[in-house]
């Protein structure tokens, strides 16, 4: 019996057994899998944030070698494009802008002992035409992409004079500032400008001008753009 009992014991081993290696590490694999998923999500988030930051930096970075660019903008309500034939229809907003510029320029001319200038519809049309082109093309300069300059635009609008000077001012908050920055008096030409103001062109004010025209818009960032033209008939 003792021998049979021995056989019986060897035929039916104990049901308790050691855990296999796959059983031991299955929980660890699940834990590492969860960590990997979180790490992948974090890396994806970092990549997205980096792309957004790069895009914003590109948007606000300018290059000194490139000409200033004007974002496409809508015209200020009440200031329509120049009508066929060159002379824009007068509107309250256009009148306010031109009269404010005119008042400032004439005050400066008076201090210089010069004769005043008057509003000229053809120069208003020339300023309007130039602003239309800058807004349409996104190019901020005295010469348009097709090569026309202030004298060309004034002549096309019907201005009979041969002396035409234009100033384009970006960032001036009022017509008075635009006129003062664009056509400073001789003693003011070297004064520092606010950091928000950029001059595409300027000319020192002097006697001998007879006529004036101006136009105004805001770009898509709500930055004011001014064109002021002086001419001599």
Short mmCIF file of N, CA and C in Angstrom, two decimals, residues 17-190:
data_model
loop_
_atom_site.label_atom_id
_atom_site.label_comp_id
_atom_site.label_asym_id
_atom_site.label_seq_id
_atom_site.Cartn_x
_atom_site.Cartn_y
_atom_site.Cartn_z
N UNK A 17 0.88 25.82 -8.65
CA UNK A 17 2.05 25.87 -9.53
C UNK A 17 2.58 27.29 -9.60
N UNK A 18 3.84 27.42 -10.02
CA UNK A 18 4.44 28.76 -10.16
C UNK A 18 3.88 29.45 -11.39
N UNK A 19 3.70 30.80 -11.28
CA UNK A 19 3.17 31.58 -12.42
C UNK A 19 4.20 31.60 -13.54
N UNK A 20 3.70 31.43 -14.75
CA UNK A 20 4.59 31.47 -15.91
C UNK A 20 5.08 32.89 -16.14
N UNK A 21 6.20 33.05 -16.88
CA UNK A 21 6.77 34.38 -17.15
C UNK A 21 5.80 35.30 -17.89
N UNK A 22 5.06 34.79 -18.88
CA UNK A 22 4.08 35.68 -19.52
C UNK A 22 3.07 36.23 -18.53
N UNK A 23 2.64 35.42 -17.56
CA UNK A 23 1.69 35.92 -16.57
C UNK A 23 2.31 37.00 -15.71
N UNK A 24 3.58 36.87 -15.39
CA UNK A 24 4.23 37.84 -14.51
C UNK A 24 4.36 39.21 -15.16
N UNK A 25 4.60 39.22 -16.48
CA UNK A 25 4.90 40.50 -17.13
C UNK A 25 3.74 41.11 -17.90
N UNK A 26 2.61 40.41 -17.92
CA UNK A 26 1.47 40.97 -18.67
C UNK A 26 1.00 42.28 -18.06
N UNK A 27 0.98 42.38 -16.74
CA UNK A 27 0.58 43.64 -16.10
C UNK A 27 1.55 44.76 -16.40
N UNK A 28 2.85 44.44 -16.39
CA UNK A 28 3.85 45.45 -16.70
C UNK A 28 3.69 45.97 -18.11
N UNK A 29 3.38 45.02 -19.06
CA UNK A 29 3.18 45.48 -20.44
C UNK A 29 2.01 46.43 -20.53
N UNK A 30 0.96 46.14 -19.77
CA UNK A 30 -0.20 47.05 -19.81
C UNK A 30 0.16 48.42 -19.25
N UNK A 31 0.97 48.43 -18.17
CA UNK A 31 1.34 49.72 -17.60
C UNK A 31 2.20 50.52 -18.56
N UNK A 32 3.20 49.83 -19.20
CA UNK A 32 4.05 50.55 -20.13
C UNK A 32 3.28 51.01 -21.37
N UNK A 33 2.28 50.22 -21.78
CA UNK A 33 1.46 50.62 -22.92
C UNK A 33 0.71 51.91 -22.62
N UNK A 34 0.19 52.03 -21.42
CA UNK A 34 -0.52 53.26 -21.04
C UNK A 34 0.40 54.46 -21.03
N UNK A 35 1.60 54.29 -20.48
CA UNK A 35 2.59 55.38 -20.45
C UNK A 35 2.96 55.79 -21.88
N UNK A 36 3.13 54.82 -22.76
CA UNK A 36 3.48 55.13 -24.13
C UNK A 36 2.41 55.95 -24.83
N UNK A 37 1.14 55.61 -24.56
CA UNK A 37 0.04 56.38 -25.16
C UNK A 37 0.07 57.83 -24.69
N UNK A 38 0.29 58.04 -23.39
CA UNK A 38 0.35 59.40 -22.84
C UNK A 38 1.52 60.16 -23.45
N UNK A 39 2.69 59.49 -23.56
CA UNK A 39 3.87 60.15 -24.13
C UNK A 39 3.63 60.54 -25.58
N UNK A 40 2.98 59.67 -26.34
CA UNK A 40 2.68 59.97 -27.75
C UNK A 40 1.77 61.18 -27.86
N UNK A 41 0.76 61.24 -26.98
CA UNK A 41 -0.15 62.38 -27.00
C UNK A 41 0.57 63.66 -26.65
N UNK A 42 1.50 63.60 -25.67
CA UNK A 42 2.25 64.80 -25.28
C UNK A 42 3.12 65.29 -26.43
N UNK A 43 3.80 64.36 -27.13
CA UNK A 43 4.64 64.74 -28.26
C UNK A 43 3.81 65.39 -29.36
N UNK A 44 2.63 64.83 -29.63
CA UNK A 44 1.75 65.41 -30.65
C UNK A 44 1.33 66.82 -30.27
N UNK A 45 1.02 67.04 -28.97
CA UNK A 45 0.63 68.37 -28.51
C UNK A 45 1.77 69.36 -28.68
N UNK A 46 3.00 68.93 -28.33
CA UNK A 46 4.16 69.81 -28.48
C UNK A 46 4.36 70.19 -29.94
N UNK A 47 4.20 69.23 -30.86
CA UNK A 47 4.36 69.52 -32.29
C UNK A 47 3.32 70.51 -32.78
N UNK A 48 2.08 70.36 -32.34
CA UNK A 48 1.01 71.29 -32.75
C UNK A 48 1.30 72.69 -32.24
N UNK A 49 1.68 72.80 -30.94
CA UNK A 49 1.98 74.11 -30.37
C UNK A 49 3.18 74.75 -31.07
N UNK A 50 4.17 73.95 -31.41
CA UNK A 50 5.34 74.48 -32.13
C UNK A 50 4.96 75.01 -33.50
N UNK A 51 4.08 74.30 -34.20
CA UNK A 51 3.64 74.77 -35.52
C UNK A 51 2.88 76.08 -35.42
N UNK A 52 2.00 76.18 -34.40
CA UNK A 52 1.24 77.42 -34.22
C UNK A 52 2.16 78.58 -33.89
N UNK A 53 3.15 78.37 -33.02
CA UNK A 53 4.08 79.43 -32.65
C UNK A 53 4.89 79.87 -33.85
N UNK A 54 5.35 78.91 -34.67
CA UNK A 54 6.11 79.26 -35.87
C UNK A 54 5.28 80.10 -36.82
N UNK A 55 4.00 79.73 -36.97
CA UNK A 55 3.11 80.48 -37.85
C UNK A 55 2.94 81.91 -37.38
N UNK A 56 2.76 82.10 -36.06
CA UNK A 56 2.58 83.45 -35.53
C UNK A 56 3.84 84.27 -35.69
N UNK A 57 5.02 83.65 -35.46
CA UNK A 57 6.28 84.38 -35.62
C UNK A 57 6.48 84.80 -37.07
N UNK A 58 6.14 83.92 -38.01
CA UNK A 58 6.24 84.27 -39.43
C UNK A 58 5.32 85.42 -39.78
N UNK A 59 4.16 85.46 -39.13
CA UNK A 59 3.17 86.51 -39.43
C UNK A 59 3.67 87.88 -39.01
N UNK A 60 4.36 87.95 -37.86
CA UNK A 60 4.77 89.23 -37.33
C UNK A 60 6.23 89.60 -37.63
N UNK A 61 6.96 88.70 -38.28
CA UNK A 61 8.35 88.99 -38.60
C UNK A 61 8.45 89.69 -39.93
N UNK A 62 9.19 90.80 -39.98
CA UNK A 62 9.42 91.51 -41.23
C UNK A 62 10.89 91.43 -41.57
N UNK A 63 11.21 91.60 -42.83
CA UNK A 63 12.58 91.54 -43.30
C UNK A 63 12.95 92.91 -43.84
N UNK A 64 14.07 93.45 -43.38
CA UNK A 64 14.47 94.79 -43.76
C UNK A 64 14.72 94.91 -45.24
N UNK A 65 15.10 93.81 -45.90
CA UNK A 65 15.40 93.88 -47.33
C UNK A 65 14.16 93.89 -48.19
N UNK A 66 13.02 93.58 -47.63
CA UNK A 66 11.79 93.52 -48.41
C UNK A 66 11.02 94.82 -48.26
N UNK A 67 10.32 95.27 -49.31
CA UNK A 67 9.48 96.46 -49.17
C UNK A 67 8.31 96.17 -48.26
N UNK A 68 7.81 97.19 -47.53
CA UNK A 68 6.68 96.96 -46.64
C UNK A 68 5.49 96.42 -47.41
N UNK A 69 4.76 95.53 -46.78
CA UNK A 69 3.59 94.95 -47.41
C UNK A 69 2.33 95.44 -46.72
N UNK A 70 1.33 95.75 -47.49
CA UNK A 70 0.06 96.20 -46.97
C UNK A 70 -0.95 95.07 -47.07
N UNK A 71 -1.47 94.55 -45.94
CA UNK A 71 -2.47 93.50 -46.03
C UNK A 71 -3.71 93.97 -46.78
N UNK A 72 -4.35 93.06 -47.46
CA UNK A 72 -5.57 93.41 -48.15
C UNK A 72 -6.57 93.99 -47.17
N UNK A 73 -7.18 95.11 -47.53
CA UNK A 73 -8.05 95.82 -46.60
C UNK A 73 -9.30 96.29 -47.31
N UNK A 74 -10.33 96.47 -46.56
CA UNK A 74 -11.57 97.04 -47.10
C UNK A 74 -11.52 98.55 -46.93
N UNK A 75 -12.15 99.25 -47.83
CA UNK A 75 -12.18 100.71 -47.73
C UNK A 75 -12.98 101.14 -46.52
N UNK A 76 -12.64 102.32 -46.01
CA UNK A 76 -13.41 102.88 -44.92
C UNK A 76 -14.82 103.19 -45.42
N UNK A 77 -15.87 102.81 -44.69
CA UNK A 77 -17.22 103.11 -45.14
C UNK A 77 -17.38 104.59 -45.43
N UNK A 78 -17.99 104.89 -46.56
CA UNK A 78 -18.21 106.29 -46.91
C UNK A 78 -17.15 106.83 -47.83
N UNK A 79 -16.07 106.06 -48.12
CA UNK A 79 -15.04 106.52 -49.05
C UNK A 79 -14.99 105.54 -50.21
N UNK A 80 -15.74 105.82 -51.28
CA UNK A 80 -15.77 104.89 -52.41
C UNK A 80 -14.52 105.00 -53.25
N UNK A 81 -14.34 104.04 -54.15
CA UNK A 81 -13.25 104.12 -55.10
C UNK A 81 -13.48 105.27 -56.07
N UNK A 82 -12.38 105.68 -56.71
CA UNK A 82 -12.50 106.79 -57.66
C UNK A 82 -13.46 106.42 -58.78
N UNK A 83 -14.32 107.35 -59.13
CA UNK A 83 -15.29 107.11 -60.18
C UNK A 83 -14.61 107.21 -61.54
N UNK A 84 -15.18 106.57 -62.56
CA UNK A 84 -14.62 106.71 -63.91
C UNK A 84 -14.52 108.18 -64.28
N UNK A 85 -13.42 108.55 -64.88
CA UNK A 85 -13.22 109.96 -65.22
C UNK A 85 -12.27 110.64 -64.25
N UNK A 86 -11.96 109.98 -63.11
CA UNK A 86 -10.91 110.50 -62.25
C UNK A 86 -11.37 111.25 -61.04
N UNK A 87 -12.54 111.87 -61.04
CA UNK A 87 -12.97 112.70 -59.92
C UNK A 87 -13.91 111.92 -59.01
N UNK A 88 -13.55 111.70 -57.74
CA UNK A 88 -14.41 110.93 -56.84
C UNK A 88 -15.61 111.75 -56.40
N UNK A 89 -16.71 111.06 -56.18
CA UNK A 89 -17.89 111.75 -55.66
C UNK A 89 -17.64 112.14 -54.22
N UNK A 90 -17.92 113.40 -53.83
CA UNK A 90 -17.66 113.83 -52.45
C UNK A 90 -18.56 113.09 -51.48
N UNK A 91 -18.02 112.71 -50.36
CA UNK A 91 -18.77 112.05 -49.29
C UNK A 91 -18.40 112.71 -47.98
N UNK A 92 -19.25 112.59 -46.94
CA UNK A 92 -18.91 113.23 -45.66
C UNK A 92 -17.57 112.79 -45.11
N UNK A 93 -17.27 111.46 -45.17
CA UNK A 93 -16.01 110.98 -44.62
C UNK A 93 -14.83 111.50 -45.42
N UNK A 94 -14.92 111.45 -46.76
CA UNK A 94 -13.83 111.96 -47.60
C UNK A 94 -13.62 113.44 -47.35
N UNK A 95 -14.69 114.20 -47.21
CA UNK A 95 -14.57 115.64 -46.94
C UNK A 95 -13.90 115.90 -45.60
N UNK A 96 -14.28 115.12 -44.58
CA UNK A 96 -13.68 115.30 -43.25
C UNK A 96 -12.18 115.03 -43.31
N UNK A 97 -11.79 113.93 -43.95
CA UNK A 97 -10.37 113.58 -44.05
C UNK A 97 -9.60 114.67 -44.77
N UNK A 98 -10.08 115.08 -45.94
CA UNK A 98 -9.35 116.06 -46.74
C UNK A 98 -9.32 117.43 -46.07
N UNK A 99 -10.42 117.82 -45.45
CA UNK A 99 -10.43 119.12 -44.78
C UNK A 99 -9.51 119.15 -43.57
N UNK A 100 -9.44 118.02 -42.84
CA UNK A 100 -8.53 117.96 -41.69
C UNK A 100 -7.08 118.03 -42.13
N UNK A 101 -6.74 117.30 -43.19
CA UNK A 101 -5.38 117.37 -43.73
C UNK A 101 -5.08 118.76 -44.24
N UNK A 102 -6.03 119.34 -44.95
CA UNK A 102 -5.85 120.68 -45.51
C UNK A 102 -5.60 121.71 -44.40
N UNK A 103 -6.38 121.65 -43.34
CA UNK A 103 -6.22 122.60 -42.24
C UNK A 103 -4.83 122.49 -41.62
N UNK A 104 -4.36 121.28 -41.39
CA UNK A 104 -3.04 121.08 -40.78
C UNK A 104 -1.92 121.60 -41.68
N UNK A 105 -1.98 121.26 -42.96
CA UNK A 105 -0.95 121.71 -43.90
C UNK A 105 -0.94 123.22 -44.00
N UNK A 106 -2.10 123.85 -44.08
CA UNK A 106 -2.15 125.30 -44.21
C UNK A 106 -1.68 126.00 -42.94
N UNK A 107 -1.92 125.41 -41.78
CA UNK A 107 -1.38 125.99 -40.55
C UNK A 107 0.15 125.98 -40.57
N UNK A 108 0.72 124.88 -41.05
CA UNK A 108 2.18 124.81 -41.14
C UNK A 108 2.72 125.78 -42.19
N UNK A 109 2.02 125.87 -43.33
CA UNK A 109 2.44 126.81 -44.38
C UNK A 109 2.38 128.25 -43.86
N UNK A 110 1.35 128.56 -43.08
CA UNK A 110 1.22 129.91 -42.54
C UNK A 110 2.39 130.24 -41.62
N UNK A 111 2.82 129.28 -40.80
CA UNK A 111 3.97 129.52 -39.92
C UNK A 111 5.26 129.74 -40.72
N UNK A 112 5.30 129.14 -41.91
CA UNK A 112 6.47 129.33 -42.77
C UNK A 112 6.39 130.59 -43.61
N UNK A 113 5.25 131.28 -43.53
CA UNK A 113 5.06 132.48 -44.34
C UNK A 113 4.69 132.18 -45.78
N UNK A 114 4.11 131.00 -46.03
CA UNK A 114 3.75 130.58 -47.38
C UNK A 114 2.25 130.77 -47.63
N UNK A 115 1.90 130.81 -48.91
CA UNK A 115 0.50 130.90 -49.28
C UNK A 115 -0.18 129.56 -49.04
N UNK A 116 -1.48 129.56 -48.72
CA UNK A 116 -2.18 128.29 -48.45
C UNK A 116 -2.45 127.52 -49.73
N UNK A 117 -2.74 126.23 -49.56
CA UNK A 117 -3.14 125.38 -50.67
C UNK A 117 -4.64 125.16 -50.60
N UNK A 118 -5.21 124.68 -51.69
CA UNK A 118 -6.64 124.38 -51.74
C UNK A 118 -6.85 122.93 -52.14
N UNK A 119 -8.01 122.40 -51.78
CA UNK A 119 -8.34 121.04 -52.19
C UNK A 119 -8.52 120.97 -53.70
N UNK A 120 -7.97 119.93 -54.28
CA UNK A 120 -8.07 119.73 -55.72
C UNK A 120 -8.68 118.35 -55.97
N UNK A 121 -9.85 118.29 -56.61
CA UNK A 121 -10.51 116.99 -56.83
C UNK A 121 -9.64 116.00 -57.61
N UNK A 122 -8.79 116.50 -58.51
CA UNK A 122 -7.96 115.57 -59.28
C UNK A 122 -6.88 114.94 -58.41
N UNK A 123 -6.34 115.68 -57.44
CA UNK A 123 -5.35 115.10 -56.53
C UNK A 123 -6.01 114.16 -55.52
N UNK A 124 -7.26 114.48 -55.14
CA UNK A 124 -8.02 113.55 -54.30
C UNK A 124 -8.21 112.23 -55.05
N UNK A 125 -8.53 112.33 -56.33
CA UNK A 125 -8.71 111.13 -57.16
C UNK A 125 -7.41 110.36 -57.31
N UNK A 126 -6.29 111.07 -57.44
CA UNK A 126 -4.99 110.40 -57.56
C UNK A 126 -4.64 109.66 -56.27
N UNK A 127 -4.90 110.29 -55.13
CA UNK A 127 -4.65 109.62 -53.84
C UNK A 127 -5.56 108.40 -53.70
N UNK A 128 -6.82 108.55 -54.10
CA UNK A 128 -7.76 107.44 -54.03
C UNK A 128 -7.33 106.29 -54.92
N UNK A 129 -6.89 106.61 -56.13
CA UNK A 129 -6.45 105.57 -57.07
C UNK A 129 -5.24 104.81 -56.52
N UNK A 130 -4.30 105.55 -55.95
CA UNK A 130 -3.12 104.88 -55.39
C UNK A 130 -3.51 103.98 -54.23
N UNK A 131 -4.41 104.46 -53.38
CA UNK A 131 -4.83 103.64 -52.24
C UNK A 131 -5.55 102.38 -52.72
N UNK A 132 -6.37 102.52 -53.75
CA UNK A 132 -7.05 101.35 -54.32
C UNK A 132 -6.04 100.30 -54.77
N UNK A 133 -4.97 100.76 -55.44
CA UNK A 133 -3.97 99.83 -55.95
C UNK A 133 -3.21 99.16 -54.81
N UNK A 134 -2.83 99.94 -53.79
CA UNK A 134 -2.11 99.36 -52.66
C UNK A 134 -2.97 98.33 -51.93
N UNK A 135 -4.23 98.65 -51.76
CA UNK A 135 -5.14 97.72 -51.08
C UNK A 135 -5.32 96.45 -51.91
N UNK A 136 -5.45 96.61 -53.22
CA UNK A 136 -5.71 95.46 -54.09
C UNK A 136 -4.49 94.56 -54.22
N UNK A 137 -3.28 95.15 -54.22
CA UNK A 137 -2.07 94.37 -54.47
C UNK A 137 -1.32 94.01 -53.19
N UNK A 138 -1.62 94.70 -52.08
CA UNK A 138 -0.90 94.47 -50.84
C UNK A 138 0.50 95.06 -50.84
N UNK A 139 0.78 95.98 -51.76
CA UNK A 139 2.11 96.56 -51.89
C UNK A 139 2.09 98.02 -51.45
N UNK A 140 2.94 98.35 -50.49
CA UNK A 140 2.95 99.69 -49.90
C UNK A 140 4.19 100.44 -50.37
N UNK A 141 4.01 101.31 -51.36
CA UNK A 141 5.15 102.03 -51.93
C UNK A 141 4.62 103.20 -52.76
N UNK A 142 5.53 104.14 -53.10
CA UNK A 142 5.12 105.26 -53.95
C UNK A 142 4.84 104.79 -55.37
N UNK A 143 5.63 103.84 -55.84
CA UNK A 143 5.41 103.32 -57.18
C UNK A 143 4.56 102.06 -57.11
N UNK A 144 3.57 101.98 -57.96
CA UNK A 144 2.72 100.80 -58.03
C UNK A 144 3.46 99.69 -58.78
N UNK A 145 2.99 98.44 -58.68
CA UNK A 145 3.67 97.34 -59.38
C UNK A 145 3.83 97.55 -60.88
N UNK A 146 2.94 98.36 -61.49
CA UNK A 146 3.09 98.59 -62.93
C UNK A 146 4.03 99.75 -63.24
N UNK A 147 4.62 100.36 -62.19
CA UNK A 147 5.65 101.38 -62.41
C UNK A 147 5.17 102.82 -62.39
N UNK A 148 3.88 103.06 -62.16
CA UNK A 148 3.39 104.44 -62.15
C UNK A 148 3.78 105.13 -60.85
N UNK A 149 4.09 106.44 -60.94
CA UNK A 149 4.50 107.21 -59.78
C UNK A 149 3.46 108.29 -59.49
N UNK A 150 3.66 109.11 -58.44
CA UNK A 150 2.65 110.13 -58.11
C UNK A 150 2.32 111.07 -59.27
N UNK A 151 3.33 111.49 -60.02
CA UNK A 151 3.07 112.38 -61.16
C UNK A 151 2.22 111.72 -62.23
N UNK A 152 2.49 110.43 -62.47
CA UNK A 152 1.69 109.69 -63.46
C UNK A 152 0.23 109.61 -63.03
N UNK A 153 0.01 109.29 -61.74
CA UNK A 153 -1.37 109.15 -61.25
C UNK A 153 -2.10 110.48 -61.27
N UNK A 154 -1.40 111.55 -60.88
CA UNK A 154 -2.03 112.87 -60.89
C UNK A 154 -2.38 113.30 -62.31
N UNK A 155 -1.47 113.07 -63.25
CA UNK A 155 -1.75 113.43 -64.64
C UNK A 155 -2.91 112.63 -65.21
N UNK A 156 -2.97 111.35 -64.87
CA UNK A 156 -4.07 110.52 -65.35
C UNK A 156 -5.41 110.97 -64.78
N UNK A 157 -5.38 111.49 -63.55
CA UNK A 157 -6.61 111.98 -62.93
C UNK A 157 -7.02 113.35 -63.44
N UNK A 158 -6.14 114.01 -64.21
CA UNK A 158 -6.49 115.30 -64.80
C UNK A 158 -5.80 116.50 -64.19
N UNK A 159 -4.83 116.28 -63.30
CA UNK A 159 -4.13 117.42 -62.70
C UNK A 159 -3.18 118.03 -63.73
N UNK A 160 -3.26 119.35 -63.96
CA UNK A 160 -2.46 119.97 -65.04
C UNK A 160 -1.05 120.35 -64.63
N UNK A 161 -0.76 120.33 -63.34
CA UNK A 161 0.56 120.76 -62.89
C UNK A 161 1.64 119.71 -63.14
N UNK A 162 2.89 120.13 -63.03
CA UNK A 162 4.01 119.23 -63.26
C UNK A 162 4.76 118.88 -61.97
N UNK A 163 4.50 119.61 -60.91
CA UNK A 163 5.17 119.32 -59.64
C UNK A 163 4.18 118.62 -58.71
N UNK A 164 4.44 117.34 -58.43
CA UNK A 164 3.56 116.53 -57.59
C UNK A 164 4.42 115.74 -56.61
N UNK A 165 4.07 115.82 -55.32
CA UNK A 165 4.79 115.08 -54.28
C UNK A 165 3.77 114.36 -53.41
N UNK A 166 4.02 113.10 -53.12
CA UNK A 166 3.10 112.31 -52.30
C UNK A 166 3.82 111.75 -51.09
N UNK A 167 3.11 111.71 -49.96
CA UNK A 167 3.60 111.04 -48.76
C UNK A 167 2.62 109.94 -48.39
N UNK A 168 3.15 108.77 -48.04
CA UNK A 168 2.33 107.65 -47.58
C UNK A 168 2.75 107.33 -46.15
N UNK A 169 1.79 107.37 -45.24
CA UNK A 169 2.06 107.22 -43.81
C UNK A 169 1.24 106.06 -43.27
N UNK A 170 1.90 105.16 -42.57
CA UNK A 170 1.26 104.00 -41.96
C UNK A 170 1.26 104.16 -40.44
N UNK A 171 0.06 104.12 -39.83
CA UNK A 171 -0.03 104.11 -38.38
C UNK A 171 -0.38 105.43 -37.72
N UNK A 172 -0.52 106.51 -38.49
CA UNK A 172 -0.92 107.79 -37.89
C UNK A 172 -2.38 107.68 -37.43
N UNK A 173 -2.67 108.18 -36.24
CA UNK A 173 -4.00 108.02 -35.66
C UNK A 173 -4.99 109.09 -36.11
N UNK A 174 -4.53 110.14 -36.78
CA UNK A 174 -5.43 111.22 -37.19
C UNK A 174 -4.91 111.85 -38.46
N UNK A 175 -5.80 112.60 -39.12
CA UNK A 175 -5.38 113.32 -40.33
C UNK A 175 -4.31 114.36 -40.00
N UNK A 176 -4.42 114.96 -38.83
CA UNK A 176 -3.43 115.96 -38.42
C UNK A 176 -2.04 115.32 -38.30
N UNK A 177 -1.98 114.13 -37.67
CA UNK A 177 -0.70 113.44 -37.54
C UNK A 177 -0.17 113.03 -38.91
N UNK A 178 -1.05 112.51 -39.77
CA UNK A 178 -0.61 112.07 -41.09
C UNK A 178 0.00 113.23 -41.87
N UNK A 179 -0.64 114.40 -41.82
CA UNK A 179 -0.12 115.57 -42.53
C UNK A 179 1.21 116.03 -41.93
N UNK A 180 1.30 116.03 -40.61
CA UNK A 180 2.52 116.50 -39.94
C UNK A 180 3.69 115.55 -40.16
N UNK A 181 3.43 114.23 -40.11
CA UNK A 181 4.49 113.25 -40.33
C UNK A 181 4.89 113.17 -41.79
N UNK A 182 3.92 113.26 -42.69
CA UNK A 182 4.20 113.12 -44.12
C UNK A 182 4.84 114.34 -44.73
N UNK A 183 4.46 115.54 -44.25
CA UNK A 183 5.02 116.79 -44.75
C UNK A 183 5.43 117.67 -43.56
N UNK A 184 6.52 117.31 -42.88
CA UNK A 184 6.94 118.08 -41.72
C UNK A 184 7.52 119.43 -42.12
N UNK A 185 7.39 120.40 -41.23
CA UNK A 185 8.04 121.69 -41.43
C UNK A 185 9.55 121.49 -41.35
N UNK A 186 10.35 122.41 -41.93
CA UNK A 186 11.80 122.22 -41.94
C UNK A 186 12.41 121.94 -40.57
N UNK A 187 11.92 122.57 -39.52
CA UNK A 187 12.49 122.34 -38.20
C UNK A 187 12.04 121.06 -37.54
N UNK A 188 11.02 120.39 -38.11
CA UNK A 188 10.47 119.18 -37.48
C UNK A 188 10.87 117.89 -38.18
N UNK A 189 11.60 118.00 -39.27
CA UNK A 189 11.88 116.81 -40.09
C UNK A 189 12.72 115.77 -39.37
N UNK A 190 13.54 116.20 -38.40
CA UNK A 190 14.43 115.26 -37.73
C UNK A 190 13.86 114.73 -36.41
#
